[in-house]
XYZ file of C-alpha atoms in Angstrom:
303
model
C -8.766 17.731 165.382
C -9.549 21.326 166.210
C -11.200 23.478 163.588
C -8.509 25.382 161.676
C -8.208 29.104 162.122
C -8.615 30.829 158.775
C -5.871 33.265 157.897
C -8.700 35.550 156.868
C -9.775 35.541 160.489
C -7.386 38.441 160.943
C -9.729 40.509 158.769
C -12.557 41.327 161.193
C -15.865 42.268 159.690
C -17.335 45.714 160.146
C -18.566 45.833 163.724
C -22.263 46.547 164.157
C -23.077 46.483 160.448
C -21.876 42.924 159.893
C -24.847 40.840 158.722
C -25.657 37.643 160.536
C -24.496 34.351 159.092
C -26.989 32.884 156.660
C -27.637 29.170 157.174
C -27.129 27.033 154.079
C -27.225 23.297 153.656
C -24.268 21.772 155.478
C -22.761 25.032 156.725
C -23.015 28.818 156.745
C -22.409 31.672 154.341
C -21.355 35.068 155.708
C -21.806 38.074 153.434
C -19.715 41.243 153.540
C -21.234 44.518 154.740
C -21.033 47.756 152.707
C -17.898 49.803 153.379
C -18.304 53.361 154.659
C -16.162 56.081 153.093
C -14.043 58.434 155.200
C -14.524 62.035 154.020
C -11.745 63.345 156.284
C -8.908 65.251 154.600
C -6.394 62.929 156.254
C -7.260 60.352 153.610
C -5.531 62.453 150.964
C -2.476 62.717 153.195
C -2.474 58.931 153.513
C -2.269 58.597 149.743
C 0.587 61.096 149.689
C 2.379 58.875 152.179
C 2.676 56.228 149.477
C 5.415 58.287 147.842
C 7.483 58.101 151.004
C 6.784 54.384 151.299
C 7.963 53.788 147.747
C 11.327 55.379 148.548
C 12.021 53.096 151.491
C 14.239 50.054 151.181
C 11.880 47.155 151.803
C 14.540 44.442 151.404
C 14.368 42.827 154.832
C 17.244 40.414 155.530
C 16.310 36.789 156.066
C 15.832 35.713 159.648
C 18.228 33.258 161.246
C 15.182 31.036 161.626
C 14.916 30.485 157.882
C 16.973 28.316 155.583
C 17.818 29.078 151.965
C 16.370 26.896 149.252
C 18.728 24.699 147.280
C 20.162 26.126 144.068
C 18.270 23.604 141.929
C 14.961 24.944 143.230
C 15.772 28.592 142.569
C 17.375 28.116 139.152
C 14.620 30.098 137.453
C 14.329 31.352 133.858
C 14.131 35.141 133.533
C 11.621 37.092 131.427
C 10.649 40.769 131.464
C 13.230 41.326 134.185
C 11.549 38.801 136.535
C 12.124 35.135 137.384
C 9.591 32.360 136.740
C 9.298 28.697 137.704
C 11.492 26.353 135.683
C 9.374 23.307 136.526
C 6.948 22.879 133.619
C 7.842 26.357 132.441
C 4.890 28.362 131.184
C 2.233 26.615 133.254
C 2.393 29.384 135.881
C 2.381 32.904 134.486
C 3.539 35.035 137.405
C 6.964 35.691 138.962
C 7.929 33.746 142.056
C 9.482 35.052 145.239
C 10.653 31.960 147.106
C 13.985 32.751 148.723
C 13.775 31.056 152.116
C 11.612 28.619 154.059
C 11.518 27.610 157.736
C 13.820 24.645 158.450
C 10.908 22.487 159.635
C 9.103 22.806 156.276
C 9.533 20.322 153.452
C 9.359 22.433 150.306
C 8.301 20.675 147.106
C 7.831 22.240 143.675
C 5.162 20.448 141.667
C 2.186 20.990 139.388
C -0.907 20.873 141.579
C -3.081 19.945 138.592
C -1.038 16.828 137.820
C -1.580 13.499 139.585
C -0.719 13.639 143.287
C 1.783 10.896 144.060
C 1.820 10.822 147.855
C 2.164 8.091 150.452
C 0.078 9.722 153.153
C -3.084 11.731 153.619
C -3.108 15.287 154.928
C -4.899 16.743 157.956
C -5.063 20.195 156.376
C -4.719 21.413 152.786
C -4.636 25.148 152.113
C -5.032 26.964 148.790
C -4.684 30.727 148.400
C -4.139 33.179 145.566
C -4.520 30.710 142.699
C -6.491 33.076 140.457
C -5.368 32.886 136.816
C -3.437 29.684 137.525
C -5.891 26.747 137.456
C -7.593 25.216 134.417
C -9.971 22.790 136.173
C -11.018 23.889 139.651
C -13.664 21.170 140.282
C -11.085 18.487 139.468
C -8.503 20.106 141.743
C -10.925 20.412 144.660
C -12.029 16.792 144.219
C -8.375 15.731 144.273
C -7.775 17.749 147.423
C -10.728 16.003 149.050
C -9.362 12.590 148.048
C -6.011 13.369 149.656
C -7.414 14.527 152.993
C -7.255 12.263 156.022
C -10.584 11.436 157.724
C -11.828 14.513 159.628
C -9.273 16.641 157.772
C -9.990 20.167 156.600
C -9.360 22.070 153.383
C -9.434 25.844 153.053
C -9.584 27.916 149.880
C -9.012 31.669 149.674
C -9.257 33.632 146.455
C -10.616 36.764 144.824
C -12.416 38.202 141.846
C -10.196 40.186 139.489
C -13.061 42.627 138.804
C -13.053 45.298 141.507
C -16.167 46.063 143.515
C -17.573 49.397 144.680
C -20.499 50.467 146.889
C -20.851 54.115 145.818
C -20.536 54.165 142.000
C -17.084 55.803 142.025
C -15.683 52.864 140.053
C -16.843 53.134 136.446
C -16.180 50.979 133.411
C -14.159 53.714 131.690
C -11.436 53.701 134.363
C -8.027 52.371 133.334
C -8.216 50.163 136.428
C -11.310 48.413 135.095
C -9.888 48.231 131.568
C -6.836 46.487 133.011
C -9.039 44.007 134.900
C -11.065 43.157 131.788
C -7.945 42.626 129.663
C -6.323 40.559 132.418
C -9.420 38.338 132.431
C -9.298 38.100 128.632
C -5.690 36.872 128.730
C -6.527 34.280 131.378
C -9.478 33.015 129.367
C -7.260 32.718 126.302
C -5.005 30.433 128.345
C -7.988 28.475 129.654
C -7.409 29.585 133.250
C -9.989 30.896 135.702
C -9.333 34.584 136.378
C -11.837 35.065 139.217
C -12.284 31.849 141.218
C -13.287 33.525 144.495
C -17.074 33.809 143.960
C -17.219 30.253 142.597
C -15.314 28.500 145.383
C -18.329 27.680 147.528
C -20.191 26.060 144.637
C -17.192 23.959 143.667
C -16.579 22.843 147.253
C -20.229 21.850 147.654
C -19.980 19.683 144.529
C -17.703 17.391 146.549
C -18.741 15.496 149.718
C -17.257 18.198 152.002
C -19.222 18.770 155.218
C -19.399 21.747 157.610
C -18.756 24.091 154.697
C -18.331 27.767 155.599
C -18.133 30.635 153.107
C -16.973 34.100 154.177
C -16.949 37.102 151.858
C -14.657 40.036 152.669
C -14.358 43.419 151.004
C -10.729 44.541 151.071
C -10.399 48.271 150.257
C -7.929 49.383 147.623
C -6.526 52.416 149.396
C -7.049 54.094 152.808
C -10.456 55.551 151.949
C -12.584 53.462 154.345
C -13.949 55.110 157.500
C -13.304 52.130 159.776
C -9.758 52.290 161.207
C -8.989 48.642 160.538
C -10.224 48.774 156.949
C -8.277 51.993 156.434
C -5.029 50.267 157.449
C -5.955 47.184 155.451
C -6.650 49.331 152.396
C -3.303 51.083 152.692
C -1.477 47.747 152.816
C -3.512 46.428 149.893
C -2.758 49.516 147.823
C 0.966 49.349 148.579
C 1.207 45.695 147.578
C -0.918 46.237 144.464
C 1.363 49.016 143.268
C 4.369 46.804 143.942
C 3.135 43.750 142.009
C 1.237 45.476 139.192
C 3.999 45.008 136.619
C 4.550 41.394 137.662
C 0.875 40.549 137.183
C 0.715 42.314 133.825
C 3.763 41.878 131.614
C 3.753 38.187 130.773
C 0.002 38.048 130.130
C -0.331 41.288 128.187
C 2.897 40.939 126.179
C 3.479 37.192 126.029
C -0.158 36.122 125.602
C -1.972 39.077 124.006
C 0.946 40.498 122.024
C 0.920 44.017 123.471
C 4.032 46.173 123.123
C 4.633 49.761 124.253
C 0.947 50.414 124.941
C 1.193 48.309 128.093
C 3.475 50.950 129.632
C 0.865 53.644 128.985
C -1.942 51.558 130.465
C 0.064 50.739 133.592
C 0.774 54.437 134.165
C -2.951 55.176 133.911
C -3.798 52.317 136.273
C -1.364 53.676 138.860
C -3.079 57.060 138.643
C -6.435 55.413 139.342
C -4.984 53.427 142.228
C -3.695 56.615 143.875
C -6.927 58.548 143.326
C -8.647 58.959 146.706
C -11.980 59.645 144.968
C -12.084 56.073 143.627
C -13.428 53.667 146.256
C -12.611 50.261 144.820
C -12.243 47.061 146.806
C -11.302 43.442 146.230
C -13.991 40.822 146.687
C -12.152 38.178 148.695
C -13.710 34.794 149.425
C -12.783 32.213 152.043
C -14.329 28.740 151.906
C -13.449 25.780 154.088
C -14.915 22.368 154.726
C -14.253 19.024 156.389
C -13.921 15.468 155.158
C -16.092 13.260 157.352
C -16.388 9.521 156.776
C -18.533 6.907 158.486
C -17.142 3.846 160.259
C -16.863 1.993 156.938
C -14.697 4.694 155.380
C -17.534 5.979 153.189
C -18.417 9.654 152.872
C -20.883 10.575 155.596
C -24.316 11.756 154.490
C -25.980 14.966 155.685
């Protein structure tokens, strides 16, 4: 089986400043380089372009190559003006957006932390964006390993909810950082890991995975980076963050922490920070993958 191509592979590292891979036992760990800031005035114009983007109709019609989900799957309860999973309601705290899937995909709604009742092993298992959703990551990763076929791969991609910065423009008194701390507090109250990204490698190495690779990416929050690719990436990240901010906030802040009208004020302040070109925040995004290798007797191979 060929080594899987990470979806994060489309996020190239900074060219000449990318540090070399650091060898670790059973694999490699690749750190992220510092991000350079663009001091060109065009950056401010890029932020202004967000207003035009917000006015566009982004409802793209479904392709003829997709098939609608059955009504039983999309019969979701509605809270705070958004829809949430009906299956084991309350176990997942964010709105869902499933409206169509490719016809060659078997779509199953289940609780990944419950027992896996499957008749076959998988060649590839992929986990992404599960921050604030999992109560026991080591148990989940061990279960994923158990359900891999021999020589199969698993890949995990996730972030830290606390934003990073390389030039001290992100300070603790920002509304953006206040939001992140309170978000983490709500997750901890629910017993869910708010920032799994930095811990993924350690959890994966607690299992018998081999050929483990850890890649750390810095994804700018806004088009402030000097590198052209990171500038575009930052603009996309900012646009999607502004779009999902309410969805990631309301149920946790209101339903879990008991906030009321003050959440509206905080969200307005967070949006101001997000659109401030003088704030150079980024997401710490981590990609970890490894392989299940067994010996001829079906036992886990040793290093």
